[in-house]
Coordinates of C-alpha atoms in Angstrom, one line a residue:
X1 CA 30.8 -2.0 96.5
X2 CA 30.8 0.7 99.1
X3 CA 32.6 3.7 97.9
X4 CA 34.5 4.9 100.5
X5 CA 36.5 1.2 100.6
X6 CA 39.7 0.6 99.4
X7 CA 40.2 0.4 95.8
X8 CA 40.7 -2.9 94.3
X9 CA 43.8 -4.7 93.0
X10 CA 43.7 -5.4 89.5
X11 CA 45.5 -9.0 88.9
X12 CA 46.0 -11.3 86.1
X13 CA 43.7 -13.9 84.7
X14 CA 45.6 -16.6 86.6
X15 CA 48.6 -18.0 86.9
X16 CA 51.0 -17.7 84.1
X17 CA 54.6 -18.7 82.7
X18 CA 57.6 -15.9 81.7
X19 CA 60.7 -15.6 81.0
X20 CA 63.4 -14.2 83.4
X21 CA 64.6 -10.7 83.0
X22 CA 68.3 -9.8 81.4
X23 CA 69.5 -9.2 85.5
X24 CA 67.6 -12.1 86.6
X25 CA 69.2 -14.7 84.0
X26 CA 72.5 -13.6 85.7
X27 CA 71.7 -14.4 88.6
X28 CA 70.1 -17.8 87.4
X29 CA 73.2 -18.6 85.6
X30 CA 75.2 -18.0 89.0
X31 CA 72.7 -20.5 90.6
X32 CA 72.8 -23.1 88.2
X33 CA 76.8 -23.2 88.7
X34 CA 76.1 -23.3 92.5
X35 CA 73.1 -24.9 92.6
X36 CA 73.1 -26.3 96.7
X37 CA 74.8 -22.7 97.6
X38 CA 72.8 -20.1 99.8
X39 CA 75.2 -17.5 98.1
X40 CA 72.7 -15.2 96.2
X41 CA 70.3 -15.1 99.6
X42 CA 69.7 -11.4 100.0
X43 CA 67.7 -9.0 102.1
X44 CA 67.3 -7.2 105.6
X45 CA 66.0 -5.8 109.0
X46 CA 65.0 -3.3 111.2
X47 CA 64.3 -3.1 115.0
X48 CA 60.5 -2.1 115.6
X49 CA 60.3 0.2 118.7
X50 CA 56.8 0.6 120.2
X51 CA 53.5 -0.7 119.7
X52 CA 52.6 -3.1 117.5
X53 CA 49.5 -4.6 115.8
X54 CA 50.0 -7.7 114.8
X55 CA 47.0 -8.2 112.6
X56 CA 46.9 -5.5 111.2
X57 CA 51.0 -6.0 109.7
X58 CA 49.5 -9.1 108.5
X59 CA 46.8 -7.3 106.4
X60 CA 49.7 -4.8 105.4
X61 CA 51.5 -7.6 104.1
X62 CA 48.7 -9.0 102.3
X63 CA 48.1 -5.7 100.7
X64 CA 52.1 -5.5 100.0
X65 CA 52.6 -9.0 97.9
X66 CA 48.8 -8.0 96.2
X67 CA 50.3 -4.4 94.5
X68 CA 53.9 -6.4 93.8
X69 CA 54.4 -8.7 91.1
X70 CA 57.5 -9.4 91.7
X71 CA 56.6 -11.1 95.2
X72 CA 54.4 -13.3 93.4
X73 CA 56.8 -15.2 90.9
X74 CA 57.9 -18.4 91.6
X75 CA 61.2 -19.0 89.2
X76 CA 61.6 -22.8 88.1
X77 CA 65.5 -24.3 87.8
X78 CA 64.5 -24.5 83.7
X79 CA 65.2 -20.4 83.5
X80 CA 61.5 -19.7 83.5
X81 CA 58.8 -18.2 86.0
X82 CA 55.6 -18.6 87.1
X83 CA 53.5 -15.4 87.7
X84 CA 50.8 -16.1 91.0
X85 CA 47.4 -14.7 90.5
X86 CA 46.9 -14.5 94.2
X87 CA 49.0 -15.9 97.0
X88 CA 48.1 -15.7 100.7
X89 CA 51.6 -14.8 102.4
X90 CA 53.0 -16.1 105.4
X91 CA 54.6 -14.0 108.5
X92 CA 56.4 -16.4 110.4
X93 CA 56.6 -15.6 114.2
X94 CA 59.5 -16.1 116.3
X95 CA 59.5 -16.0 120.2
X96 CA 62.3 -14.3 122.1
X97 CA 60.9 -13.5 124.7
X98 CA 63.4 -16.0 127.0
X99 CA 66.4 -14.4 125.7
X100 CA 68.5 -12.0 127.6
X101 CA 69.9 -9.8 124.7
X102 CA 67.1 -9.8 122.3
X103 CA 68.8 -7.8 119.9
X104 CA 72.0 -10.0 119.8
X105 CA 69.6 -13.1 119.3
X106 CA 67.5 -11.0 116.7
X107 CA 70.7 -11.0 114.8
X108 CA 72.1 -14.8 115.3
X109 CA 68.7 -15.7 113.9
X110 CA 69.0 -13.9 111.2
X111 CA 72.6 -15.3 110.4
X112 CA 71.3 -18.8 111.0
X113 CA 68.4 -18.3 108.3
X114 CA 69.7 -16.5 105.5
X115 CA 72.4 -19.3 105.2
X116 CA 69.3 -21.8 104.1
X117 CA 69.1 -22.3 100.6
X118 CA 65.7 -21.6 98.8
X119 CA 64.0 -24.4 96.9
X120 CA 63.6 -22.8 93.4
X121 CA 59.8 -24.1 91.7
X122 CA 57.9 -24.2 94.5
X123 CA 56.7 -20.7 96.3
X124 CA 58.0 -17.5 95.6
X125 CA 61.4 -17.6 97.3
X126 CA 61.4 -14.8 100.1
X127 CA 60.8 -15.3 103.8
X128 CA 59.7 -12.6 106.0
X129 CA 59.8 -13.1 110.4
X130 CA 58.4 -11.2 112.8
X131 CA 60.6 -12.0 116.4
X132 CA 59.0 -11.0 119.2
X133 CA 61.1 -10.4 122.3
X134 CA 58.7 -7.5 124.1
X135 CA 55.2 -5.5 123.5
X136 CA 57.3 -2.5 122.8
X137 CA 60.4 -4.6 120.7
X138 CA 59.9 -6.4 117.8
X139 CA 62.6 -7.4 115.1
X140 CA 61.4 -7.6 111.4
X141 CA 63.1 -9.7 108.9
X142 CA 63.2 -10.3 105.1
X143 CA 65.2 -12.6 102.9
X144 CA 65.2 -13.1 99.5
X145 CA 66.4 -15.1 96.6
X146 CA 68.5 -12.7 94.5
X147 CA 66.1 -14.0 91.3
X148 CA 63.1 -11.8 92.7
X149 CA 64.8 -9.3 94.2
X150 CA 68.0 -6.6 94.5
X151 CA 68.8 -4.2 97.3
X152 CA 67.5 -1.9 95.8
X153 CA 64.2 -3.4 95.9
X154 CA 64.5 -4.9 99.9
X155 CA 64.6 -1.3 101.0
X156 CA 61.3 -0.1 99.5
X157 CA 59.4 -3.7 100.3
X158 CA 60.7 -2.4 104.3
X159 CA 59.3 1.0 103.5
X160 CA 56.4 0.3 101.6
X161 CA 55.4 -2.3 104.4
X162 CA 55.6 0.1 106.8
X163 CA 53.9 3.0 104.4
X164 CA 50.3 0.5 104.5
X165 CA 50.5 -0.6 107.8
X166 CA 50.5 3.4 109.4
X167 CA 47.7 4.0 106.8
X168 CA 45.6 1.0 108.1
X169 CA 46.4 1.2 111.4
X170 CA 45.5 5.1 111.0
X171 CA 42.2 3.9 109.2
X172 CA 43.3 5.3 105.5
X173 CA 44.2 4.6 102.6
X174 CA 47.7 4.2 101.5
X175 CA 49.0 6.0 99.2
X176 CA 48.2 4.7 95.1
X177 CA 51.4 3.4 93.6
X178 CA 52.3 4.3 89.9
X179 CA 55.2 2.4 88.8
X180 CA 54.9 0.3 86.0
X181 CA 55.8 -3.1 87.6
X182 CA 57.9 -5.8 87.7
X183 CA 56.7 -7.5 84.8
X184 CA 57.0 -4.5 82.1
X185 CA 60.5 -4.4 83.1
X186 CA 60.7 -8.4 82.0
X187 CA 59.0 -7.1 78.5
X188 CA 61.4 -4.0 78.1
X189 CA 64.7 -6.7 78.6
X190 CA 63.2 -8.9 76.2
X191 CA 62.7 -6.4 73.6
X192 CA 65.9 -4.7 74.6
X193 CA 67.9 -8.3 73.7
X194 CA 67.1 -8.1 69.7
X195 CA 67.4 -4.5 69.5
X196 CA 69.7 -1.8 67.8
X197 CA 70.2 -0.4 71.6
X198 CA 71.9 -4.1 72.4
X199 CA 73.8 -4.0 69.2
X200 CA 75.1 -0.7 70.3
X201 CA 76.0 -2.3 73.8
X202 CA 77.4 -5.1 72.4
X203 CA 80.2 -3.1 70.3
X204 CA 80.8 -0.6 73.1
X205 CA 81.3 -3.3 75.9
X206 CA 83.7 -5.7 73.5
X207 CA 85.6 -2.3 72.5
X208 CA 85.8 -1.8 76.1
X209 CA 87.4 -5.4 76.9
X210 CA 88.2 -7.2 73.7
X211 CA 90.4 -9.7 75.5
X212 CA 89.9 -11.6 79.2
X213 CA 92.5 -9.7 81.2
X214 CA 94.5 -11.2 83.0
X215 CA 93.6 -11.6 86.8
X216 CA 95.1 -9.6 89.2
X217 CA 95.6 -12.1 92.0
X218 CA 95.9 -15.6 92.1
X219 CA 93.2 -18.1 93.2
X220 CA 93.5 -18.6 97.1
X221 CA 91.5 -21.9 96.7
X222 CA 92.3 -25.4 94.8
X223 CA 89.6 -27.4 92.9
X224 CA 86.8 -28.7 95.5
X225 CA 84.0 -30.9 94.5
X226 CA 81.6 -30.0 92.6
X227 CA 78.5 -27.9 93.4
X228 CA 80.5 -26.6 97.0
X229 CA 81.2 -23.0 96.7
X230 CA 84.5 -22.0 98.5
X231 CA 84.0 -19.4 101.5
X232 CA 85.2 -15.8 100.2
X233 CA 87.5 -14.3 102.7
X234 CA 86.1 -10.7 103.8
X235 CA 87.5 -8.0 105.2
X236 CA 86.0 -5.0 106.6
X237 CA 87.5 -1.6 106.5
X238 CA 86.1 1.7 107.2
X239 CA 86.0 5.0 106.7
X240 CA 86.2 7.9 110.1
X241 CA 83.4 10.6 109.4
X242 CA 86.1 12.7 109.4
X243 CA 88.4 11.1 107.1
X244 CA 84.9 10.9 104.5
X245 CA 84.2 14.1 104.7
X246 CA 88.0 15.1 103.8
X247 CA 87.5 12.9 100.8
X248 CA 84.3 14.6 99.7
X249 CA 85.9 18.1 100.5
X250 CA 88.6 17.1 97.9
X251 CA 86.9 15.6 95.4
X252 CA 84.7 18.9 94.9
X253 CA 88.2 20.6 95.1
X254 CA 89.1 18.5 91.9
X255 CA 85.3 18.7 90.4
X256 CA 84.8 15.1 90.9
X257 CA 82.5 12.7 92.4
X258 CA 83.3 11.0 95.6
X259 CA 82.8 8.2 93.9
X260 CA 85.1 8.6 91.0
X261 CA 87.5 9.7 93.7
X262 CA 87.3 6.4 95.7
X263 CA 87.4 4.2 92.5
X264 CA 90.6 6.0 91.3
X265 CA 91.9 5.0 94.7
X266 CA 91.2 1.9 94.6
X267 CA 92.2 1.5 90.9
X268 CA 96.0 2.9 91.8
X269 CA 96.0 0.4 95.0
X270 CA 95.3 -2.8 92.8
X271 CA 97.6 -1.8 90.0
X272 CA 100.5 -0.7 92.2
X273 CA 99.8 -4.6 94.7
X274 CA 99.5 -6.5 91.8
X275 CA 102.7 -4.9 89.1
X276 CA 99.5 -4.6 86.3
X277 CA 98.9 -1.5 84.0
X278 CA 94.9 -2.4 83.3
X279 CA 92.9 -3.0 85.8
X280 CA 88.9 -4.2 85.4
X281 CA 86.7 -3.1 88.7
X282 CA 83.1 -4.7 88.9
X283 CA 80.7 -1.6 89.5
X284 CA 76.8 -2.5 90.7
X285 CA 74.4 -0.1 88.5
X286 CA 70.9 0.0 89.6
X287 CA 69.9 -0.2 86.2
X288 CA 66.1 1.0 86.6
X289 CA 66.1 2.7 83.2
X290 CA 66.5 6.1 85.1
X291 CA 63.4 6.8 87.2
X292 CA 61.0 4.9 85.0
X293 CA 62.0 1.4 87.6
X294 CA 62.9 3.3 90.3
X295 CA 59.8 2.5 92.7
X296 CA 59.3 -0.9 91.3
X297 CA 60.1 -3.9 93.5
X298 CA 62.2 -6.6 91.8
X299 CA 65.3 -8.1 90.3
X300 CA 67.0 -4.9 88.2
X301 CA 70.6 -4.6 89.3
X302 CA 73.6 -5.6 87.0
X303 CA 77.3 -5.6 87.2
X304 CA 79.7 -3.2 84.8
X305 CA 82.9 -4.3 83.8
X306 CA 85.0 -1.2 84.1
X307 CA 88.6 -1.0 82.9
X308 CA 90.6 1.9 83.6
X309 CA 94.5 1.8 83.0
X310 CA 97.0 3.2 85.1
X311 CA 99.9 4.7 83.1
X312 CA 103.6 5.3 83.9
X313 CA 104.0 9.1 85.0
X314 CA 100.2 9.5 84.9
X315 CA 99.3 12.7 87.3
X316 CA 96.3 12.4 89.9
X317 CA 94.4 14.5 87.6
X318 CA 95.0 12.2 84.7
X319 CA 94.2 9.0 86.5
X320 CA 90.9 11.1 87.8
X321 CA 89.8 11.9 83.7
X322 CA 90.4 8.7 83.0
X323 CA 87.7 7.2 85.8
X324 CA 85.4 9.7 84.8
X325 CA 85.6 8.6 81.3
X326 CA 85.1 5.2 81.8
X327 CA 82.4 5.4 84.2
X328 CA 80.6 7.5 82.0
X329 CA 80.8 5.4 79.2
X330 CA 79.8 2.7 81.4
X331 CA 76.8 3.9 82.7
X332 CA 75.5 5.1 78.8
X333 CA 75.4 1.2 78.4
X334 CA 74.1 -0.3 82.2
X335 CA 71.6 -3.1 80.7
X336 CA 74.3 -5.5 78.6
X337 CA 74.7 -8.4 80.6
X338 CA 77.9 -9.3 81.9
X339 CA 77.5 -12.9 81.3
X340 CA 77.1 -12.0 77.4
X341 CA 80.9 -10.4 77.9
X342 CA 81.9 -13.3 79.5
X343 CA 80.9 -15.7 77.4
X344 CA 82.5 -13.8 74.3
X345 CA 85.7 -13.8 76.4

């Protein structure tokens, strides 16, 4: 082998069957009570200014799905997954060329596909499109099934991506990666499920809620057939800059986060709509062990069950504590799943 070439990938023996991970049985459990729903499709895009080699993003990919594990499995409808030894990925290219607003059309495609389910068992469920509208624009796109990967996770497979493809199209080497991989995170939740650190979980999370609360708002929908997922009603509303950076400006004035800030907000809204003391709010957590997962591409993220009450004669500052004290506690115990909870309740 000629020194100077790029270093080889070190891969499994062959194909092989795990188990899911703690985050990904969630999400297979959601799927299995939806099981024709596009729901838990995930990902994202960008708009590619400029010149573009087209084989060389190819080889970039190819490099990509090599150094990632998680790109490789292929979960099965039975809870289990199958771990590729290699796989040849495919860029599918779309033409749109003819259209007059290629960035409106970018964007209607994208809409169209991400409301196709994937077919769990058969290929690794992500699907990544190049559309072409000029030499100098290009729109990249990349869905996923929620199994395989978070958020999180899309946003370093777009900068990754793009980290190989400058170092190949430059004639270098990409950077060497050094995070552990998907598949020692599937180990760690393993472990982590029969031992004392779960136990620990397990008794803070059932002191935390040890009764279902009572919602805050009625169901909007009656009982529809089975397997059809009802629409959620969305709405949008944002912040001004201006009226964010206010918030921020008072939440160091109170020595709080933002965040906490927001949530204790939002916490008084619900409680004062709704004539409830206690009210529950589901916070994401990355829950990437602190840096250890932080690089690593794949299914981490989890959902914590927060309650906070809201007491009669309570002072902003009060409210404030009591966030803070609940979202600490939360995040001292990110990896319990919330289906566990749920089932308990």
């Amino acid at each position: 082998m000629d020194a100077s070439g790029p270093d080889p990938v070190v891969k499994p023996a062959g194909p092989r069957t795990v188990g899911l991970s703690l985050s990904q049985r969630e999400v297979w459990l959601d799927q299995r009570a939806w099981p024709d729903s596009p729901h838990l499709n995930i990902g994202g895009g960008a708009f590619l200014h400029g010149r573009f080699d087209l084989g060389i993003f190819r080889s970039a990919l190819a490099r990509l799905v090599a150094e990632h594990d998680a790109l490789r499995l292929v979960p099965h409808d039975d809870g289990t997954q199958t771990l590729l030894d290699e796989l040849d990925p495919h860029l599918e290219v779309v033409d749109l060329s003819h259209e007059p607003d290629a960035k409106q059309a970018m964007r209607q495609w994208w809409l169209r596909r991400i409301a196709e389910p994937f077919t769990l068992g058969s290929a690794p469920p992500w699907r990544f499109a190049l559309l072409h509208s000029t030499d100098e624009l290009h729109g990249l796109t990349i869905q996923f099934h929620h199994l395989v990967m978070d958020g999180w996770g899309t946003s370093l497979v777009m900068q990754r991506w793009s980290e190989i493809y400058n170092a190949m199209a430059g004639q270098r080497l990409a950077d060497k990666l050094t995070d552990p991989g998907y598949l020692a995170f599937v180990e760690d939740s393993t472990d982590y499920r029969g031992s004392p650190a779960f136990a620990r979980d397990d008794a803070y999370w059932n002191g935390q809620l040890p009764a279902l609360p009572e919602p805050l708002m009625e169901r909007r929908h009656a009982a529809q057939r089975r397997h059809v997922l009802p629409q959620a009603h969305l709405l949008v509303k944002r912040l001004s800059r201006a009226d964010y950076d206010r918030m921020v400006a008072q939440a160091a004035i109170l020595g709080v986060s933002p965040f906490n800030l927001f949530m204790a907000a939002l916490v008084l809204y619900f409680s004062r709509v709704s004539g409830k003391a206690d009210v529950v709010v589901g916070v994401p957590s990355l829950n990437r062990g602190g840096r250890k997962f932080r690089e690593t591409l794949g299914m981490f993220v989890g959902v914590l069950a927060v309650p906070v009450q809201v007491k009669a004669g309570q002072t902003v500052g009060d409210l404030l504590a009591a966030v803070g004290v609940a979202m600490r506690g939360a995040l001292r115990h990110p990896g319990y799943p919330l289906s566990e909870l749920g089932r308990k309740l």
